[in-house]
Tab-separated table of C-alpha atoms and ligand atoms in Angstrom:
chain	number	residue	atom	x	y	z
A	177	UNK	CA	105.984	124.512	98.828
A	178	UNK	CA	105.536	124.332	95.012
A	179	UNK	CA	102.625	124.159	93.595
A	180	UNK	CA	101.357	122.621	90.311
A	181	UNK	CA	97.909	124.204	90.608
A	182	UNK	CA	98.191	125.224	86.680
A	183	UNK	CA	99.066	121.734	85.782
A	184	UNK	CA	95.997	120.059	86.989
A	185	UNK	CA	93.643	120.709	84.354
A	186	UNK	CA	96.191	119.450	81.699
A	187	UNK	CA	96.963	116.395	83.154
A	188	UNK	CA	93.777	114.805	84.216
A	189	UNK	CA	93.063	113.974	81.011
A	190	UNK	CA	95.781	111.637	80.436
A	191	UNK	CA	95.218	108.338	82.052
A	192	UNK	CA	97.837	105.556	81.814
A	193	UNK	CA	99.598	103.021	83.356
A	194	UNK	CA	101.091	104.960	86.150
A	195	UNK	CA	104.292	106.489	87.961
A	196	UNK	CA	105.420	104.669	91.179
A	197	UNK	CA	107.656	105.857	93.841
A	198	UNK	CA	108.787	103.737	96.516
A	199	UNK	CA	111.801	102.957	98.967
A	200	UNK	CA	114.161	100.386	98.062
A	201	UNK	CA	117.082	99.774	100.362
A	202	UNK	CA	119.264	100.644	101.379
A	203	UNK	CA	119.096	104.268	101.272
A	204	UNK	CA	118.063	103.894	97.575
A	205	UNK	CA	114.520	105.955	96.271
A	206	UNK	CA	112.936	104.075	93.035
A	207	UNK	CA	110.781	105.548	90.587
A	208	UNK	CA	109.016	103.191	87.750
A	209	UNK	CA	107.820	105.548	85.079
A	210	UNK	CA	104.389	104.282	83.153
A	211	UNK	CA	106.672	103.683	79.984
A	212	UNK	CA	108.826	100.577	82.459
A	213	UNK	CA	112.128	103.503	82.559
A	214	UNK	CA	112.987	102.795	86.052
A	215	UNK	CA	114.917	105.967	87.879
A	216	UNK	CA	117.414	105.403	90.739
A	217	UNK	CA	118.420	107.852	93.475
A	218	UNK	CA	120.339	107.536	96.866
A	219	UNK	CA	118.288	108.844	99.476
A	220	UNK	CA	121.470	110.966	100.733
A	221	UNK	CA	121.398	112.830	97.206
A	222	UNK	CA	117.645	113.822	97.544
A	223	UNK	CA	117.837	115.277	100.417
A	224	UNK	CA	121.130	117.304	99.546
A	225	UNK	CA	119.437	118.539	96.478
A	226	UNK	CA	115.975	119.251	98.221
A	227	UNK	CA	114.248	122.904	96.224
A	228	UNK	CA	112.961	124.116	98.806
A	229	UNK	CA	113.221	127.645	99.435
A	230	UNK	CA	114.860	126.555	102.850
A	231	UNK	CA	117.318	124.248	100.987
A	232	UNK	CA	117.991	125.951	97.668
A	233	UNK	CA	118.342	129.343	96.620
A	234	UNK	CA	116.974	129.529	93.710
A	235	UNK	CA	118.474	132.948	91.746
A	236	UNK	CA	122.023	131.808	92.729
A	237	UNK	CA	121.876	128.003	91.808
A	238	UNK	CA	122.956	127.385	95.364
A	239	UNK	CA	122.477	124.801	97.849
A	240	UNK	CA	122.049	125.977	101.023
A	241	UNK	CA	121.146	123.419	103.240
A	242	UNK	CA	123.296	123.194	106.693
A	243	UNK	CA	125.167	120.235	106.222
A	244	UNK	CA	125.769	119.650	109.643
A	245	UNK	CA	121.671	118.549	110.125
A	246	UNK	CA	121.965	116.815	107.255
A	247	UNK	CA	122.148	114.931	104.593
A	248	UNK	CA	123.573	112.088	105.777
A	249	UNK	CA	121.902	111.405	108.716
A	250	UNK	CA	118.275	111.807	107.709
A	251	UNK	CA	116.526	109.274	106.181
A	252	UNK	CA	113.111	109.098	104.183
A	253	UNK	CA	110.215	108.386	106.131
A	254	UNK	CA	108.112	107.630	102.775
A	255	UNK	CA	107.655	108.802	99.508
A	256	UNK	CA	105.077	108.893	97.183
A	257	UNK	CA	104.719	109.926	93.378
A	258	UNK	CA	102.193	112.898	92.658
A	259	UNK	CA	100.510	111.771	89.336
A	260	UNK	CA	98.862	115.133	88.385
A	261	UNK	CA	101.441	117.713	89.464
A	262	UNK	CA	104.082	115.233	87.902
A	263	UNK	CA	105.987	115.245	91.402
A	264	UNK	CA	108.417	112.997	93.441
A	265	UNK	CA	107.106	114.160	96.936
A	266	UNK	CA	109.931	113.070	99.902
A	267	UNK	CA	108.565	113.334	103.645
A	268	UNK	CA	112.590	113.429	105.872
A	269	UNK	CA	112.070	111.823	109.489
A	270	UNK	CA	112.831	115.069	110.695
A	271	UNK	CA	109.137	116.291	109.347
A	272	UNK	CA	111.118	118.424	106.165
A	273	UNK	CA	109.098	117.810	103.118
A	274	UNK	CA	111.500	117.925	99.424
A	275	UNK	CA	109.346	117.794	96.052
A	276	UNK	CA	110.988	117.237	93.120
A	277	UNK	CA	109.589	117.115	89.270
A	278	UNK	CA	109.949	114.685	86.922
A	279	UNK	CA	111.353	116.281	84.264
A	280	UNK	CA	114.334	117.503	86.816
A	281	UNK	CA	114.998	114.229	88.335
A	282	UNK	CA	114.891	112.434	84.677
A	283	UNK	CA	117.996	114.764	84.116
A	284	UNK	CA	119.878	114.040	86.728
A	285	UNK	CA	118.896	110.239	86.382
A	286	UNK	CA	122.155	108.473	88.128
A	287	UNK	CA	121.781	105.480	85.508
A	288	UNK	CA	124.171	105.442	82.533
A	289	UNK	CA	122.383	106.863	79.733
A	290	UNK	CA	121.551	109.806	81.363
A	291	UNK	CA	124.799	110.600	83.057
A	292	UNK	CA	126.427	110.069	79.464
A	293	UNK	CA	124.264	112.646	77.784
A	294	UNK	CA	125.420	114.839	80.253
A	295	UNK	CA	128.403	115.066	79.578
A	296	UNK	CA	128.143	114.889	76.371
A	297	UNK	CA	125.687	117.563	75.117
A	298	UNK	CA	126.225	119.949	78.451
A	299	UNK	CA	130.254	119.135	79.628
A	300	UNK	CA	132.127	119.144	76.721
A	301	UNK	CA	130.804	117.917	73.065
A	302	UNK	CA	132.907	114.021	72.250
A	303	UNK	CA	136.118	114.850	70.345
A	304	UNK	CA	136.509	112.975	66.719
A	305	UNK	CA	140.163	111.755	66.613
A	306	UNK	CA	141.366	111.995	62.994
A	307	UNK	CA	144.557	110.661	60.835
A	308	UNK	CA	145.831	112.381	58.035
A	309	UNK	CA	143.860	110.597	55.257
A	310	UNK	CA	140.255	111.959	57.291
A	311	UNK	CA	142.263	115.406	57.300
A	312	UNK	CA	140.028	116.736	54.413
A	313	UNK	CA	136.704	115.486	56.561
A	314	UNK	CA	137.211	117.222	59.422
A	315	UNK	CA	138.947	120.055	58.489
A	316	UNK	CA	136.380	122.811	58.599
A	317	UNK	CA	136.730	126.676	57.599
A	318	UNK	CA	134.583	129.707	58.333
A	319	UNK	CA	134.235	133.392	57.487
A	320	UNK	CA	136.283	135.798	60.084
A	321	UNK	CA	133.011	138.302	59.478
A	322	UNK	CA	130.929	135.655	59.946
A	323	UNK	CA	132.148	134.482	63.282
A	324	UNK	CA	132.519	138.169	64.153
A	325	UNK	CA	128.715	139.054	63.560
A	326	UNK	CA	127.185	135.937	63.809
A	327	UNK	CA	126.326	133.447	67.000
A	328	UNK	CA	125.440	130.327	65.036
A	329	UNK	CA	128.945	130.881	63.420
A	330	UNK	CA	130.881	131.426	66.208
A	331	UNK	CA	129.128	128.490	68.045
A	332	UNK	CA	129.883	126.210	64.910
A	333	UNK	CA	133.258	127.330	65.073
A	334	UNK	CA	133.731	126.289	68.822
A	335	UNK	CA	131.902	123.445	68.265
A	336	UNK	CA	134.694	122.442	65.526
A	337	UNK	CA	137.860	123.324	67.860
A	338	UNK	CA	136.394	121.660	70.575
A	339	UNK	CA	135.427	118.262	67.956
A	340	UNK	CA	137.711	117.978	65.229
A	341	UNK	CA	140.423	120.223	66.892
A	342	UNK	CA	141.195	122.747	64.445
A	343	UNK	CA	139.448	125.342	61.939
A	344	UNK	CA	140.731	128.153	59.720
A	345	UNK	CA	138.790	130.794	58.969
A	346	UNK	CA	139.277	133.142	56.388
A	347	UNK	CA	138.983	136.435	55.037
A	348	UNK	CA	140.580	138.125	58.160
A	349	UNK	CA	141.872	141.937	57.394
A	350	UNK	CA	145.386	142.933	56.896
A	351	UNK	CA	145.078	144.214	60.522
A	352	UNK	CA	147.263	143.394	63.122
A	353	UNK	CA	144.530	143.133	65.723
A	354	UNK	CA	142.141	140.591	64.519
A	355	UNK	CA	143.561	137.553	66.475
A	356	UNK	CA	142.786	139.735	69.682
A	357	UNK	CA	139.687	140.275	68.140
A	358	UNK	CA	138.789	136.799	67.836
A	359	UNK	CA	140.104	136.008	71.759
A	360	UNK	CA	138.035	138.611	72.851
A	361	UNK	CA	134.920	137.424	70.937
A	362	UNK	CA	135.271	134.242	72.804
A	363	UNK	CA	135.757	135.704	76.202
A	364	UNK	CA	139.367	137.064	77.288
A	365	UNK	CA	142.662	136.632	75.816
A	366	UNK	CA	145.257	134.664	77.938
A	367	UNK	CA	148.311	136.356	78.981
A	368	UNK	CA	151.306	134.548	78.773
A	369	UNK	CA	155.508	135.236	79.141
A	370	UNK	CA	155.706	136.007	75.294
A	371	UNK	CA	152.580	139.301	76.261
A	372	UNK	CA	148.774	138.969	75.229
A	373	UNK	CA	149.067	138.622	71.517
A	374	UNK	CA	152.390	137.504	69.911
A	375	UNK	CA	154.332	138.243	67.213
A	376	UNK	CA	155.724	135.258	64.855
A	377	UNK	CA	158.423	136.364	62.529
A	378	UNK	CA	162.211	136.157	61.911
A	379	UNK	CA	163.936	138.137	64.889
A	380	UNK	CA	167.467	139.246	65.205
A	381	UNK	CA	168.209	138.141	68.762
A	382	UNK	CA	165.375	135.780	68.843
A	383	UNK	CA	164.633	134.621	72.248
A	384	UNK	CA	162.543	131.853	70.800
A	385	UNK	CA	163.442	129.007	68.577
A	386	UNK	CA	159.761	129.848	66.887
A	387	UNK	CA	161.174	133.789	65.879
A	388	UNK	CA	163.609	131.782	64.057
A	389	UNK	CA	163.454	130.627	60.140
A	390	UNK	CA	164.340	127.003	60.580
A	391	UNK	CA	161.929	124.471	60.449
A	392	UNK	CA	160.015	124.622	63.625
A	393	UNK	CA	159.543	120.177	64.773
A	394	UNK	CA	156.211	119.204	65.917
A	395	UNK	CA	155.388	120.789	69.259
A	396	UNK	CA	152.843	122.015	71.463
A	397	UNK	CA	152.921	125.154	72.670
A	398	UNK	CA	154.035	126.420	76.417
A	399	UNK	CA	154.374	122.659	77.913
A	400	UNK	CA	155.995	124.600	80.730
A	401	UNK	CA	152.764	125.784	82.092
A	402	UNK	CA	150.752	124.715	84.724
A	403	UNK	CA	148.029	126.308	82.987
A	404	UNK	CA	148.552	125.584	79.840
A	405	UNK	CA	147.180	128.263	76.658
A	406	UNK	CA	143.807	126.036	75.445
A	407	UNK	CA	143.971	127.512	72.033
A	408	UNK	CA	146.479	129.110	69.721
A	409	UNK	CA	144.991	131.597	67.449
A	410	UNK	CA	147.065	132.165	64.644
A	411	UNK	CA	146.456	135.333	61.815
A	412	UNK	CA	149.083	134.691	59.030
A	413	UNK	CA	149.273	138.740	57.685
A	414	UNK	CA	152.515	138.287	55.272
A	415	UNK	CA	153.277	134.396	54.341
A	416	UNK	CA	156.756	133.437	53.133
A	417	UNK	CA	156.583	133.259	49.242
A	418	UNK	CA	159.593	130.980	49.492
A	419	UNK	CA	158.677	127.424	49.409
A	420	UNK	CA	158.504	126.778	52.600
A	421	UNK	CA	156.507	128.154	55.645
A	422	UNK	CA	153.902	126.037	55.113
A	423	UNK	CA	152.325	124.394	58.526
A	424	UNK	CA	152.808	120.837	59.504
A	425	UNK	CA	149.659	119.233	62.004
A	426	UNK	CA	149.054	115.857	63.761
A	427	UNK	CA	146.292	115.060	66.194
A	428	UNK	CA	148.079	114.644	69.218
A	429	UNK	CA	144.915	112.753	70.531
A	430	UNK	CA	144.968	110.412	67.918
A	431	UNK	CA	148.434	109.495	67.956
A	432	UNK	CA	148.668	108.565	71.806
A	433	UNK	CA	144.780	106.429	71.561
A	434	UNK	CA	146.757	104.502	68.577
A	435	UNK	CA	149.985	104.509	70.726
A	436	UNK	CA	147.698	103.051	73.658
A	437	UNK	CA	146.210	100.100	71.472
A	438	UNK	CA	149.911	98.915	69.243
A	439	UNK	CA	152.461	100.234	72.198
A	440	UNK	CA	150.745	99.536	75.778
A	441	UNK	CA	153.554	99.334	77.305
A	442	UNK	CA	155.330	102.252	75.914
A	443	UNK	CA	152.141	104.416	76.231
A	444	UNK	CA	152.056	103.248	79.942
A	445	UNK	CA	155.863	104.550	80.197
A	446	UNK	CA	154.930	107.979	78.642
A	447	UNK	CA	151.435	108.581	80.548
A	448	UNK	CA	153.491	108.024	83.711
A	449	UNK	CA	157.220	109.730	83.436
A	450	UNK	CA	157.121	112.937	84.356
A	451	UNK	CA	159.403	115.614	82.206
A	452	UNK	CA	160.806	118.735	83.358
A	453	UNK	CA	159.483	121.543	80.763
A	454	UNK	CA	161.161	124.404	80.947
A	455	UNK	CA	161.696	128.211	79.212
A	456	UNK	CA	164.108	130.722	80.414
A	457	UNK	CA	164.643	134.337	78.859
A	458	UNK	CA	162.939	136.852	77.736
A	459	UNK	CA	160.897	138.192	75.402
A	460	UNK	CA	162.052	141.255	73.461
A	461	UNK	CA	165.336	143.605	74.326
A	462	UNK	CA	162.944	145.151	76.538
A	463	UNK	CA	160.654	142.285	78.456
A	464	UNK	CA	160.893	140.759	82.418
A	465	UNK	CA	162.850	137.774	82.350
A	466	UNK	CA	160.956	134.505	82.961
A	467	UNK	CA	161.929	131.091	84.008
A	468	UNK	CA	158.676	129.083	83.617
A	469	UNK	CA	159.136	125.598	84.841
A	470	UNK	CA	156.381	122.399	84.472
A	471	UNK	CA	156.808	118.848	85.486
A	472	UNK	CA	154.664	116.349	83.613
A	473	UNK	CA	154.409	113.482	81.272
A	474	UNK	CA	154.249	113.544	77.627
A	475	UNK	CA	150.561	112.411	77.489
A	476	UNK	CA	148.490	113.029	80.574
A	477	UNK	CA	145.225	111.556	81.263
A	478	UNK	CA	142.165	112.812	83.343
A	479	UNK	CA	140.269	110.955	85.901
A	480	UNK	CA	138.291	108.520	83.320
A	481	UNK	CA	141.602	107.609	81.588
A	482	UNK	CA	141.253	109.413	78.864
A	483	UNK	CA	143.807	111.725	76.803
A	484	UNK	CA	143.541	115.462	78.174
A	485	UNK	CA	146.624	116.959	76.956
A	486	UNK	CA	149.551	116.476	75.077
A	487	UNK	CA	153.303	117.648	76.137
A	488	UNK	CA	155.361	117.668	73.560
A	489	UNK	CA	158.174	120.468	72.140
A	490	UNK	CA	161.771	118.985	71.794
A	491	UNK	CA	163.090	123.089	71.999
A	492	UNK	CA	161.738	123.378	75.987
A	493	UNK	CA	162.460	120.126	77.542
A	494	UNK	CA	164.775	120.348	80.352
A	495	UNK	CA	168.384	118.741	80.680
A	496	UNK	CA	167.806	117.924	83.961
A	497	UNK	CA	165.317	114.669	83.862
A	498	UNK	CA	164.443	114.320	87.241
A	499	UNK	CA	163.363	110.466	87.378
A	500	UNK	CA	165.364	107.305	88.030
A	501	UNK	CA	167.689	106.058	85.562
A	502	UNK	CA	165.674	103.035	84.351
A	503	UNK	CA	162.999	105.173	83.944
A	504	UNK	CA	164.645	107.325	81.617
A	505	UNK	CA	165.930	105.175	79.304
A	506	UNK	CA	162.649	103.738	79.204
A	507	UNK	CA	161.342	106.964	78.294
A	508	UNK	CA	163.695	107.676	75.826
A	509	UNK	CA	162.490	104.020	73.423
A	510	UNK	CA	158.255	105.693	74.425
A	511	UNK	CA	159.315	108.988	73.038
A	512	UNK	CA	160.537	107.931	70.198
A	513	UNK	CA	158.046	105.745	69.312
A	514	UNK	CA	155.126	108.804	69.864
A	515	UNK	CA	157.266	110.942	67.682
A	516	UNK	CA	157.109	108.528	64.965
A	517	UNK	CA	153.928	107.476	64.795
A	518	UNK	CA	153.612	111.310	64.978
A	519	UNK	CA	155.437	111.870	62.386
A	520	UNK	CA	153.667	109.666	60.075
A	521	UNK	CA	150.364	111.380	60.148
A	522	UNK	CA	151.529	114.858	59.595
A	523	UNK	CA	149.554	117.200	57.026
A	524	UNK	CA	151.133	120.196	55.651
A	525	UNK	CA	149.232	122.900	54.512
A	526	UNK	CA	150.168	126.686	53.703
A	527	UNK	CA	148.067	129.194	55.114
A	528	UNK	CA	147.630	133.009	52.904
A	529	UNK	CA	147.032	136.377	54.200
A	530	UNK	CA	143.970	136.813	55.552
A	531	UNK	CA	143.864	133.107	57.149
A	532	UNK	CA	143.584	132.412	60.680
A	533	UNK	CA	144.301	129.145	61.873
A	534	UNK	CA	143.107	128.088	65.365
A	535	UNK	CA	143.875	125.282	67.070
A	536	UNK	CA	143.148	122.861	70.400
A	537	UNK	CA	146.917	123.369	71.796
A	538	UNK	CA	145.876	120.459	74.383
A	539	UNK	CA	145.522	118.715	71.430
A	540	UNK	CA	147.531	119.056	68.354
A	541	UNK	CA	150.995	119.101	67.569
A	542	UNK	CA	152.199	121.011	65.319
A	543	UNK	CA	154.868	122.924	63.801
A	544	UNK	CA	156.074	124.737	60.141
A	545	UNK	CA	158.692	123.679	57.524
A	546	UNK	CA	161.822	126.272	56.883
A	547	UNK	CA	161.308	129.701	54.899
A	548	UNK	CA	163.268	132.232	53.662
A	549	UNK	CA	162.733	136.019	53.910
A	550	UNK	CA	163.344	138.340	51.543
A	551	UNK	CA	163.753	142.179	51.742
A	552	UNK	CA	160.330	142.165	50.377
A	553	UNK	CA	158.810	139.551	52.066
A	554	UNK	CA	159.050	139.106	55.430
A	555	UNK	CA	156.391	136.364	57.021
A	556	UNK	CA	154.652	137.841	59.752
A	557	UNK	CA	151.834	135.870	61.798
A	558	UNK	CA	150.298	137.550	64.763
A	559	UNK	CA	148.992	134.926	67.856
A	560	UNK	CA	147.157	135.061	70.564
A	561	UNK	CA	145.648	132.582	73.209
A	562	UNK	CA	142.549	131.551	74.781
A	563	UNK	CA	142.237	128.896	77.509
A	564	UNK	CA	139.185	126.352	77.371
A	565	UNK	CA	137.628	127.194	80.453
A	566	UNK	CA	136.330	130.175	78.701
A	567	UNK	CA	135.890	128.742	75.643
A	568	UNK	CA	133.776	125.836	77.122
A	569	UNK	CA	131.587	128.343	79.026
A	570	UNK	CA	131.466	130.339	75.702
A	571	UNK	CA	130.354	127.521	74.093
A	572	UNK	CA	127.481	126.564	76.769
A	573	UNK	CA	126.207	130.094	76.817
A	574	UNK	CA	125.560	129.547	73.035
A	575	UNK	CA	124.010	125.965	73.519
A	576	UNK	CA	121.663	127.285	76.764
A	577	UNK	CA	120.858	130.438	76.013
A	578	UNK	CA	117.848	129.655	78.588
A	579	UNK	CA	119.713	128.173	81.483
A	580	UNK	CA	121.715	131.987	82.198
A	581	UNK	CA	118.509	134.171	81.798
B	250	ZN	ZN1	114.270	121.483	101.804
């Protein structure tokens, strides 16, 4: 049983209007706080998430309550508020006793407020959509060192990939391991087909259209995966000093929410039509063959209807469009309308030796305009990928230091 003991003394000096608990049916437990906050919870849910030692164990975060005797079938017998220990107190009809504090049950409120800041500070921080006149707003840069040495920076520059969608940072050596570096600062790298870091540059016998010199169309990267890279970590060691080279960006994000309020209909078409991405080959003279194959729209949505990831790379999608025929010419008038609306908030920007550019591959398309090498001047970038998974958890380990100890 927990005790608040150590509380007492501090508490008994504060007198005001106070905290009722009560039942309210059906199956529904009601606290009024003294300030008139009212808190909600289903009977059902208290007695899954009883603390006892019996129920919980506490140095694993894990329930442990036989389901089978429970919850379901127990109901409150009463409940009462504990003003001094600050304690919802829950007596079960089968004599089990759950106390719960306050401050715990505030947080897990089941009203909207508190379920919102949930996900918002703790799930994943609300992404800022941008067009290409905010590009300059959002568009943040950060020190490689920096983020190297420094928590607050690294956290800052999570926060940014996981808000605005995209940072650079600069200052990165002419080495050709710092974009492993970076994945590995995060968490782990993500193997893919192409190895775990990449090379980008002009290849004889290229087996991708990217290890080519033409202009590379908007695109995200590795459609064709189930599991999809999160983030593309780009280190640019020799840029093209030919005019072009530069990279092109769009937020993917943005595009389909303004799709979804001009284009309903078409956005409707495109959430919904499944697309056969594919990529067959290999990498390098050397390298297994692969034949990576995905089915899935062009925008996909996640269970609150909003955008989750973006499909998109003209080079990988199949021939073979496995839908009914109505549905792909359908598809054909969506798709075109995405890629021009696209298309008209592109930024270009050229990155220099030394610059990293990392980016939500979920998220944003993008792609680079046509160079030319030289004999002296070959562009060479060196990628690697990170999925957001570990980024996330990266990122909540920085923002809760306290809730891991
Ligand atoms: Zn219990």
């Amino acid at each position: 049983m927990l005790s608040c003991r150590h509380l007492i003394g501090r508490f008994l000096v504060r007198r005001q209007a106070s905290t009722q608990a009560r039942l309210a049916s059906p199956g529904i437990v009601e606290i009024d706080e003294a300030d008139g906050q009212r808190l909600k919870y289903p009977q059902v849910w208290l007695r899954d998430n009883c603390q006892c030692t019996e129920c919980f164990h506490a140095t694993t975060r894990a329930r442990k309550s036989n389901w089978e005797r429970g919850p379901l079938h127990v109901g409150a017998q009463r409940v009462s508020y504990d003003e001094q220990c600050q304690q919802l107190q829950v007596h079960w009809q089968d004599e089990h006793k759950s106390v719960y504090e306050l401050q715990w049950l505030r947080e897990r409120d089941f009203g909207d407020a508190a379920r919102q800041k949930y996900l918002d500070e703790v799930y994943r921080p609300p992404v800022q959509l941008w067009g290409k006149t905010q590009f300059e707003e959002v568009r943040r840069e950060f020190l490689y060192q920096n983020v190297l040495d420094r928590d607050d920076v690294l956290k800052a520059w999570l926060e940014a990939l996981a808000v605005q969608g995209f940072a650079l940072l600069k200052d990165a050596p002419d080495d050709e391991n710092v974009a492993r570096r970076l994945a590995e600062r995060i968490g782990y790298i993500k193997r893919t087909t192409y190895g775990d870091v990449f090379e980008v540059k002009s290849k004889p016998n290229a087996g991708n259209y990217a290890y080519l010199m033409v202009p590379l169309p908007l695109h995200t990267d590795m459609p064709y995966y189930e599991y999809k890279a999160g983030i593309n970590i780009l280190h640019t060691l020799v840029q093209s000093e030919s005019a072009g080279g530069a990279n092109t960006l769009v937020d993917g994000f943005h595009v389909a929410a303004e799709m979804r309020r001009l284009y309903p209909q078409e956005f409707e078409v495109l959430r919904s039509v499944p697309v056969n991405w594919y990529d067959i080959g290999h990498d390098g003279d050397q390298a297994r063959p692969f034949h990576s194959l995905w089915r899935a729209p062009v925008v996909c949505l996640d269970v609150d209807g909003q955008v989750v990831r973006i499909n998109q790379n003209t080079t990988k999608r199949d021939s073979r469009f496995t839908v009914p025929i109505e549905q792909a010419v359908a598809w054909y008038e969506a798709y075109d309308r995405f890629l021009r609306l696209a298309h008209d908030e592109i930024v270009e920007f050229k990155t220099r030796p030394g610059d990293v550019f990392v980016f939500n591959n979920l998220r944003m398309l993008h792609g680079r305009t046509a160079y030319e090498d030289s004999p002296q001047n070959k562009r060479h970038l060196v990628g690697a990928y990170v999925d957001w998974d570990i980024i996330y958890s990266k990122l909540r380990t920085l923002r809760f230091p306290q809730a891991h100890e």
